[in-house]
Amino acid sequence: MDLQTLALHAGYEKDSQGTMAVPIYQTTAYEFRDVEHAANLFALKELGNIYTRLNNPTTDVFEKRFAALEGGETALATSSGMSAIFYAFANAAEAGDNIVCARQLYGGSLTQTAHTLKRFGIEARFFDVHNPRELEQLIDEKTKVIFFESLTNPSIDVADIEALTKIANAHNILTVVDNTVATPVLCRPFEWGADITVHSASKYTTGQGLAIGGILVERKGLDEKLKNNPRYAHFNEPDASYHGLVYTETGLPAFTLRARLSLLRDLGAVVSPFNSWLFIQGMEHLALRMKEHSRNALILAEFLESHPKVKKVNYPGLVTNANFKNAQKYFTDGLCSGLLSFEVASLEEAEKIVNATELYSLVVNIGDSKSIITHPASTTHQQLSHEELIACGVPEGLIRISCGLESAKDLIDDIAQALDE
Ligand SMILES: *Cc1c(COP(=O)(O)O)cnc(C)c1O
């Protein structure tokens, strides 16, 4: 079935009431039929609901539907994108191990990998997403994850997914791809060799800036890679915290099963059923919205490129952009999502433009139906020196836009008046 059809139907079987909309199962726990039923559920002899920290029928629909859109086997929803990313790492690596990450990462992922994981004894090593050779040189026998974003936020680069997963697979290492900005509508990392995808559902999935959530998706057939793989002994040996369960011997997708039974159980970053329901609503029109976000962003990027006050425009949909070739290869119909940035002469000039826009909201978020404008040098990247700003690709005159669903004409008119003021 096509993605748009799956987005409306996958993972939901109507209840006895024939309820068209997926019900919100706002509950903490579930009654067992008897003691034997309860024991069977805990022993995984029977699958079913136990407690909403572990599973919930509304969240179950969100997980199944998202996995279907991504072309994956199964999924695990979490309370935020950051917790989905943390669970992906914590499920693969432990103290003494390392993960190799692209340098071009979302700010929260940079601090999580470089600082927080370090305090847990997991070392993060960084490579330039455009330099697969650098990645290969950083790998050793303790490397448990290769991590990068398909479409990077905020630098707006497009990863050569196939080239990077080829290196990971040659070493039998798991590739985790953050597919938040591209979404399953525009990019399908599993078709290019990735093993796990992670998403912030807070962005395009909700689509209207309504809720924080995250999701981790496991590709089909991943068990084959984990089984007897010496890098991942913990998937092949008895888990003392789950009465000796060997995850790869259960017949269930092992990566997600362990993330749920061990990490979600013990760390508890669970999504609320109401937020899962909001994400289900968002998914129904995700494909329609991504086309429109992408169309608006391209029109706006072309306008900005022609404006005399604009030094440079970063949007992978522009033929002049260094990422154009990768975007054409990896993104459905070459559509590049709603994120673009452009550079003007100075910090003062950028601040003036951001303040002069009326339609764009000054907000640190992306993927909302309402357009958003940010000036990284005075907000998210404020603590960096002039030299550091240049090094991480955020010059002082850089303005970032998350293109919403307003009419392209109104978006251009407003940015034009701000530029000409
Ligand atoms: C926002 C974002 C995250 C973090 O997601 P939260 O839901 O805010 O925790 C991770 N990766 C990318 C690419 C993001 O844009």
Coordinates of C-alpha atoms and ligand atoms in Angstrom, one line a residue:
M1 CA 0.0 0.0 0.0
D2 CA 1.1 3.6 -0.6
L3 CA 2.3 5.7 2.3
Q4 CA -0.7 8.0 2.2
T5 CA -3.0 5.1 2.6
L6 CA -1.0 3.6 5.4
A7 CA -1.0 7.0 7.1
L8 CA -4.8 6.7 7.4
H9 CA -5.3 3.0 8.1
A10 CA -2.2 1.1 9.3
G11 CA -2.1 -0.3 12.8
Y12 CA -5.7 0.3 13.8
E13 CA -8.5 -2.2 14.0
K14 CA -11.9 -0.7 14.9
D15 CA -13.1 -1.7 18.4
S16 CA -16.6 -3.2 19.1
Q17 CA -18.1 0.3 18.8
G18 CA -16.8 0.7 15.2
T19 CA -15.0 3.9 16.3
M20 CA -13.7 5.7 13.3
A21 CA -11.2 7.8 15.1
V22 CA -8.5 6.0 17.1
P23 CA -9.7 6.1 20.8
I24 CA -7.5 7.7 23.4
Y25 CA -6.9 5.0 26.0
Q26 CA -6.2 7.3 28.9
T27 CA -5.3 4.8 31.5
T28 CA -2.4 3.8 33.7
A29 CA -3.0 0.1 34.0
Y30 CA -5.0 -2.9 32.7
E31 CA -6.9 -5.7 34.5
F32 CA -5.6 -9.2 34.1
R33 CA -8.1 -12.1 33.6
D34 CA -6.5 -14.1 36.4
V35 CA -3.1 -14.8 38.0
E36 CA -2.1 -17.1 35.2
H37 CA -2.8 -14.5 32.6
A38 CA -0.8 -11.9 34.5
A39 CA 2.1 -14.4 34.8
N40 CA 2.0 -15.2 31.1
L41 CA 2.1 -11.5 30.2
F42 CA 5.2 -10.9 32.4
A43 CA 6.9 -14.0 30.9
L44 CA 6.1 -12.9 27.3
K45 CA 4.2 -16.2 26.8
E46 CA 1.3 -14.1 25.8
L47 CA 1.5 -10.5 24.5
G48 CA -0.7 -7.9 26.0
N49 CA -1.1 -4.7 28.1
I50 CA 0.4 -4.6 31.5
Y51 CA 1.1 -0.9 32.5
T52 CA 1.2 2.2 30.3
R53 CA 4.9 2.8 31.0
L54 CA 5.4 -0.4 28.9
N55 CA 2.5 -0.3 26.4
N56 CA -0.8 1.4 25.7
P57 CA -3.3 0.7 22.9
T58 CA -3.3 4.3 21.6
T59 CA 0.5 4.4 21.5
D60 CA 0.5 1.0 19.9
V61 CA -1.4 2.4 16.9
F62 CA 1.0 5.3 16.7
E63 CA 4.0 2.9 16.8
K64 CA 2.5 0.5 14.2
R65 CA 1.5 3.3 11.9
F66 CA 4.8 5.1 12.1
A67 CA 6.7 1.8 11.5
A68 CA 4.5 1.2 8.4
L69 CA 5.3 4.7 7.0
E70 CA 9.0 4.2 7.5
G71 CA 8.9 0.7 6.0
G72 CA 10.2 -0.8 9.3
E73 CA 9.4 -3.8 11.3
T74 CA 8.3 -2.3 14.6
A75 CA 8.7 0.9 16.6
L76 CA 9.0 2.3 20.2
A77 CA 7.4 5.7 21.0
T78 CA 9.1 7.8 23.7
S79 CA 8.4 11.1 25.5
S80 CA 10.7 13.2 23.3
G81 CA 13.0 13.0 20.3
M82 CA 16.0 13.3 22.7
S83 CA 14.8 10.2 24.7
A84 CA 14.4 8.1 21.5
I85 CA 18.0 9.0 20.5
F86 CA 19.3 8.2 24.0
Y87 CA 17.5 4.8 24.0
A88 CA 19.0 4.0 20.6
F89 CA 22.5 4.6 22.0
A90 CA 21.9 3.1 25.4
N91 CA 20.5 -0.1 23.8
A92 CA 23.6 -0.6 21.7
A93 CA 26.5 0.7 23.8
E94 CA 27.6 0.7 27.4
A95 CA 30.5 2.1 29.5
G96 CA 33.8 1.6 27.7
D97 CA 32.2 1.6 24.2
N98 CA 32.1 4.4 21.6
I99 CA 29.7 5.8 19.0
V100 CA 30.7 7.6 15.9
C101 CA 28.5 10.7 15.0
A102 CA 28.3 13.2 12.3
R103 CA 29.5 16.7 13.4
Q104 CA 26.4 18.2 11.7
L105 CA 23.9 17.4 14.4
Y106 CA 20.9 18.9 16.2
G107 CA 22.1 20.9 19.2
G108 CA 20.5 18.6 21.8
S109 CA 22.1 15.5 20.1
L110 CA 25.5 17.3 20.1
T111 CA 25.4 17.9 23.9
Q112 CA 23.9 14.5 24.6
T113 CA 26.6 12.7 22.7
A114 CA 29.6 14.9 23.6
H115 CA 28.8 15.6 27.2
T116 CA 26.1 13.5 28.8
L117 CA 27.0 10.1 27.3
K118 CA 30.6 10.8 28.2
R119 CA 29.6 11.0 31.9
F120 CA 28.0 7.5 31.4
G121 CA 31.4 6.2 30.0
I122 CA 30.4 6.2 26.4
E123 CA 32.7 8.2 24.1
A124 CA 31.4 10.1 21.1
R125 CA 33.7 10.6 18.1
F126 CA 32.8 13.0 15.3
F127 CA 33.2 13.0 11.6
D128 CA 32.2 15.4 8.8
V129 CA 29.0 14.0 7.3
H130 CA 30.5 14.7 3.8
N131 CA 33.6 12.7 4.6
P132 CA 33.0 8.9 4.8
R133 CA 36.8 8.3 5.0
E134 CA 37.0 10.2 8.2
L135 CA 34.2 8.0 9.6
E136 CA 36.0 4.8 8.7
Q137 CA 39.2 5.9 10.5
L138 CA 37.3 6.5 13.8
I139 CA 35.8 2.9 14.0
D140 CA 37.4 0.3 16.3
E141 CA 36.2 -2.9 18.0
K142 CA 34.4 -0.9 20.7
T143 CA 32.3 1.1 18.2
K144 CA 28.6 0.3 18.7
V145 CA 26.7 2.9 16.6
I146 CA 27.2 5.1 13.5
F147 CA 24.9 8.1 13.9
F148 CA 23.9 10.9 11.5
E149 CA 20.9 12.9 10.4
S150 CA 19.5 12.3 6.9
L151 CA 18.7 16.1 6.5
T152 CA 20.7 17.9 9.1
N153 CA 19.3 20.5 11.5
P154 CA 20.4 23.4 11.6
S155 CA 23.2 23.1 8.9
I156 CA 20.8 21.7 6.2
D157 CA 23.2 19.1 4.7
V158 CA 22.0 15.9 3.1
A159 CA 23.9 12.8 4.1
D160 CA 25.2 10.3 1.5
I161 CA 23.2 7.6 3.4
E162 CA 24.3 4.7 1.2
A163 CA 28.0 5.5 1.4
L164 CA 27.8 5.8 5.2
T165 CA 25.8 2.6 5.8
K166 CA 28.1 0.7 3.5
I167 CA 31.0 1.4 5.9
A168 CA 28.9 0.5 9.0
N169 CA 27.8 -2.7 7.4
A170 CA 31.4 -3.7 6.4
H171 CA 32.2 -3.6 10.1
N172 CA 28.8 -5.1 11.2
I173 CA 27.9 -2.0 13.2
L174 CA 24.4 -0.6 13.7
T175 CA 23.6 2.6 11.8
V176 CA 21.1 4.9 13.5
V177 CA 19.7 7.7 11.3
D178 CA 17.8 10.7 12.7
N179 CA 15.1 11.2 10.0
T180 CA 13.2 14.0 11.8
V181 CA 13.5 16.8 9.2
A182 CA 13.0 14.6 6.1
T183 CA 10.3 12.4 7.6
P184 CA 9.3 9.0 6.1
V185 CA 7.5 10.9 3.4
L186 CA 10.6 12.3 1.8
C187 CA 13.3 9.9 2.9
R188 CA 13.5 6.1 3.5
P189 CA 16.8 5.3 5.3
F190 CA 16.1 1.6 5.5
E191 CA 16.1 1.3 1.7
W192 CA 19.7 2.6 1.8
G193 CA 21.0 0.2 4.5
A194 CA 20.2 1.9 7.8
D195 CA 19.2 -0.3 10.8
I196 CA 17.4 2.1 13.2
T197 CA 15.7 5.5 12.6
V198 CA 14.9 8.0 15.3
H199 CA 12.5 10.9 15.1
S200 CA 11.4 13.9 17.1
A201 CA 7.6 13.6 16.6
S202 CA 7.4 17.2 18.0
K203 CA 8.2 18.6 14.5
Y204 CA 6.5 17.5 11.3
T205 CA 4.7 14.5 12.8
T206 CA 2.5 16.6 15.0
G207 CA 2.8 19.3 12.3
Q208 CA 1.1 22.1 14.2
G209 CA 3.5 22.4 17.2
L210 CA 1.2 20.6 19.6
A211 CA 3.2 18.1 21.6
I212 CA 6.6 16.7 22.4
G213 CA 7.3 13.1 21.5
G214 CA 9.8 10.8 19.9
I215 CA 9.9 7.4 18.1
L216 CA 12.5 4.8 17.3
V217 CA 11.9 2.4 14.4
E218 CA 13.7 -0.9 13.7
R219 CA 14.2 -2.2 10.2
K220 CA 12.9 -5.5 9.0
G221 CA 15.3 -8.4 9.5
L222 CA 17.6 -6.6 12.0
D223 CA 17.8 -9.7 14.2
E224 CA 20.0 -11.4 11.6
K225 CA 22.6 -8.7 12.2
L226 CA 22.4 -8.9 16.0
K227 CA 22.4 -12.7 16.3
N228 CA 25.9 -13.9 17.3
N229 CA 27.4 -10.5 16.5
P230 CA 30.3 -10.2 19.0
R231 CA 29.8 -6.4 19.1
Y232 CA 26.3 -6.9 20.6
A233 CA 26.8 -9.8 23.1
H234 CA 24.1 -8.3 25.3
F235 CA 21.5 -9.3 22.7
N236 CA 22.7 -12.9 22.7
E237 CA 23.3 -13.5 26.4
P238 CA 20.8 -14.0 29.2
D239 CA 19.5 -10.7 30.7
A240 CA 19.8 -11.1 34.5
S241 CA 17.2 -8.2 34.9
Y242 CA 14.6 -10.2 32.9
H243 CA 15.0 -13.7 34.4
G244 CA 17.6 -14.8 31.9
L245 CA 15.8 -13.7 28.7
V246 CA 17.9 -13.9 25.5
Y247 CA 16.5 -11.2 23.3
T248 CA 17.5 -12.7 19.9
E249 CA 15.9 -16.0 20.9
T250 CA 12.4 -14.7 21.5
G251 CA 11.3 -14.5 17.9
L252 CA 10.3 -10.8 18.5
P253 CA 12.3 -7.9 17.0
A254 CA 15.2 -7.9 19.5
F255 CA 16.4 -4.3 19.4
T256 CA 13.0 -2.7 20.2
L257 CA 12.1 -5.5 22.6
R258 CA 15.1 -4.8 24.7
A259 CA 14.6 -1.0 24.5
R260 CA 11.0 -1.5 25.8
L261 CA 11.6 -4.2 28.4
S262 CA 14.8 -2.8 29.8
L263 CA 15.1 0.9 29.0
L264 CA 11.5 2.0 29.0
R265 CA 10.9 -0.1 32.1
D266 CA 13.8 1.3 34.0
L267 CA 14.2 4.8 32.7
G268 CA 10.5 5.5 31.9
A269 CA 10.6 8.2 29.2
V270 CA 7.1 7.1 28.0
V271 CA 4.9 9.1 25.7
S272 CA 1.4 10.1 27.0
P273 CA -1.5 8.4 25.2
F274 CA -3.0 11.8 24.5
N275 CA 0.2 12.9 22.7
S276 CA 0.3 9.6 20.8
W277 CA -3.2 10.4 19.6
L278 CA -2.1 13.9 18.5
F279 CA 0.7 12.3 16.5
I280 CA -1.8 9.9 14.9
Q281 CA -3.9 12.9 13.8
G282 CA -0.7 14.6 12.4
M283 CA 0.3 11.5 10.4
E284 CA -3.0 11.5 8.5
H285 CA -1.9 14.6 6.5
L286 CA 1.9 14.3 6.9
A287 CA 2.4 13.5 3.2
L288 CA 0.2 16.3 2.0
R289 CA 1.9 18.8 4.3
M290 CA 5.5 17.7 3.4
K291 CA 4.8 18.4 -0.3
E292 CA 3.5 21.9 0.6
H293 CA 6.2 22.7 3.1
S294 CA 8.8 21.7 0.4
R295 CA 7.1 23.6 -2.4
N296 CA 6.9 26.8 -0.3
A297 CA 10.5 26.5 0.8
L298 CA 11.7 26.1 -2.7
I299 CA 9.8 29.2 -3.9
L300 CA 11.1 31.2 -1.0
A301 CA 14.7 30.0 -1.5
E302 CA 14.5 31.0 -5.2
F303 CA 13.2 34.4 -4.2
L304 CA 15.9 34.9 -1.6
E305 CA 18.6 33.8 -4.0
S306 CA 17.6 36.6 -6.4
H307 CA 17.6 39.3 -3.7
P308 CA 20.6 41.7 -3.7
K309 CA 20.9 41.9 0.1
V310 CA 21.2 38.1 0.4
K311 CA 24.8 36.7 0.2
K312 CA 24.0 33.0 0.2
V313 CA 20.9 30.7 0.4
N314 CA 21.1 27.2 1.8
Y315 CA 18.4 24.9 0.5
P316 CA 19.2 21.5 -1.0
G317 CA 16.4 21.9 -3.6
L318 CA 18.4 24.7 -5.3
V319 CA 20.4 23.5 -8.3
T320 CA 23.3 25.7 -7.1
N321 CA 23.4 23.9 -3.6
A322 CA 26.2 21.5 -2.8
N323 CA 23.7 19.0 -1.4
F324 CA 21.5 19.0 -4.6
K325 CA 22.8 15.7 -5.9
N326 CA 22.3 13.9 -2.6
A327 CA 18.8 15.4 -2.3
Q328 CA 17.8 14.2 -5.8
K329 CA 19.1 10.7 -5.0
Y330 CA 17.6 10.3 -1.5
F331 CA 14.5 12.4 -1.3
T332 CA 11.1 11.5 -2.9
D333 CA 10.6 13.6 -6.0
G334 CA 13.6 15.7 -5.0
L335 CA 11.4 17.4 -2.3
C336 CA 13.6 18.9 0.4
S337 CA 11.3 19.7 3.4
G338 CA 10.7 23.1 4.9
L339 CA 14.0 24.1 6.4
L340 CA 16.2 26.8 4.7
S341 CA 18.7 29.4 5.8
F342 CA 20.2 32.5 4.2
E343 CA 23.0 34.9 5.0
V344 CA 23.0 38.6 5.1
A345 CA 26.0 41.0 5.6
S346 CA 26.1 41.3 9.4
L347 CA 24.7 40.5 12.8
E348 CA 22.9 43.9 12.9
E349 CA 21.4 43.4 9.5
A350 CA 20.1 39.9 10.4
E351 CA 18.6 41.1 13.7
K352 CA 16.9 44.0 11.9
I353 CA 15.3 41.6 9.3
V354 CA 14.2 39.1 11.9
N355 CA 12.5 41.9 14.0
A356 CA 10.9 43.4 10.9
T357 CA 9.0 40.3 9.8
E358 CA 5.4 40.1 10.8
L359 CA 4.2 36.7 9.5
Y360 CA 7.2 34.7 10.8
S361 CA 7.3 33.9 14.5
L362 CA 10.6 34.1 16.4
V363 CA 10.6 30.7 17.9
V364 CA 13.1 27.8 18.4
N365 CA 11.2 25.1 16.7
I366 CA 10.7 23.7 13.2
G367 CA 8.0 21.8 11.4
D368 CA 5.1 23.9 12.6
S369 CA 2.3 24.8 10.1
K370 CA 3.1 28.4 11.0
S371 CA 6.3 29.8 9.6
I372 CA 9.2 30.3 12.0
I373 CA 12.3 32.5 11.8
T374 CA 15.4 32.3 14.0
H375 CA 18.7 34.0 14.3
P376 CA 21.1 31.3 15.6
A377 CA 24.0 33.7 16.5
S378 CA 21.9 35.6 19.0
T379 CA 20.0 32.5 20.4
T380 CA 20.9 28.8 20.1
H381 CA 24.6 29.6 19.2
Q382 CA 25.0 32.7 21.4
Q383 CA 27.8 31.4 23.6
L384 CA 30.1 30.8 20.6
S385 CA 32.9 33.1 19.5
H386 CA 33.1 34.6 16.0
E387 CA 35.7 31.9 15.1
E388 CA 33.6 29.1 16.5
L389 CA 30.5 30.4 14.7
I390 CA 32.3 30.2 11.4
A391 CA 33.7 26.7 12.2
C392 CA 30.3 25.2 12.8
G393 CA 28.8 26.9 9.7
V394 CA 26.7 29.5 11.6
P395 CA 28.0 32.9 10.5
E396 CA 26.6 35.9 12.4
G397 CA 24.4 37.1 9.5
L398 CA 22.7 33.7 9.2
I399 CA 18.9 33.5 9.4
R400 CA 17.0 30.2 9.5
I401 CA 13.5 29.7 8.4
S402 CA 11.1 26.8 8.9
C403 CA 8.7 27.3 6.1
G404 CA 5.1 26.8 7.1
L405 CA 1.9 26.3 5.2
E406 CA 0.9 29.9 4.6
S407 CA 0.6 31.0 0.9
A408 CA 4.0 31.3 -0.8
K409 CA 3.0 34.8 -1.9
D410 CA 2.4 36.1 1.6
L411 CA 5.6 34.5 2.8
I412 CA 7.6 36.2 0.1
D413 CA 5.8 39.6 0.5
D414 CA 6.7 39.6 4.3
I415 CA 10.3 38.7 3.9
A416 CA 10.7 41.2 1.0
Q417 CA 9.3 44.1 3.1
A418 CA 11.7 43.1 6.0
L419 CA 14.7 42.9 3.7
D420 CA 13.9 46.3 2.0
E421 CA 13.2 48.2 5.3
Ligands
LIG1 C1 14.0 18.7 17.6 C2 15.0 17.6 17.2 C3 15.4 16.6 18.0 C4 14.9 16.6 19.5 O1 13.5 16.3 19.6 P1 12.6 16.7 20.9 O2 11.3 16.1 20.5 O3 12.6 18.2 20.9 O4 13.3 16.1 22.1 C5 16.2 15.7 17.6 N1 16.7 15.7 16.3 C6 16.3 16.7 15.4 C7 16.9 16.6 14.1 C8 15.5 17.7 15.8 O5 15.1 18.6 15.0

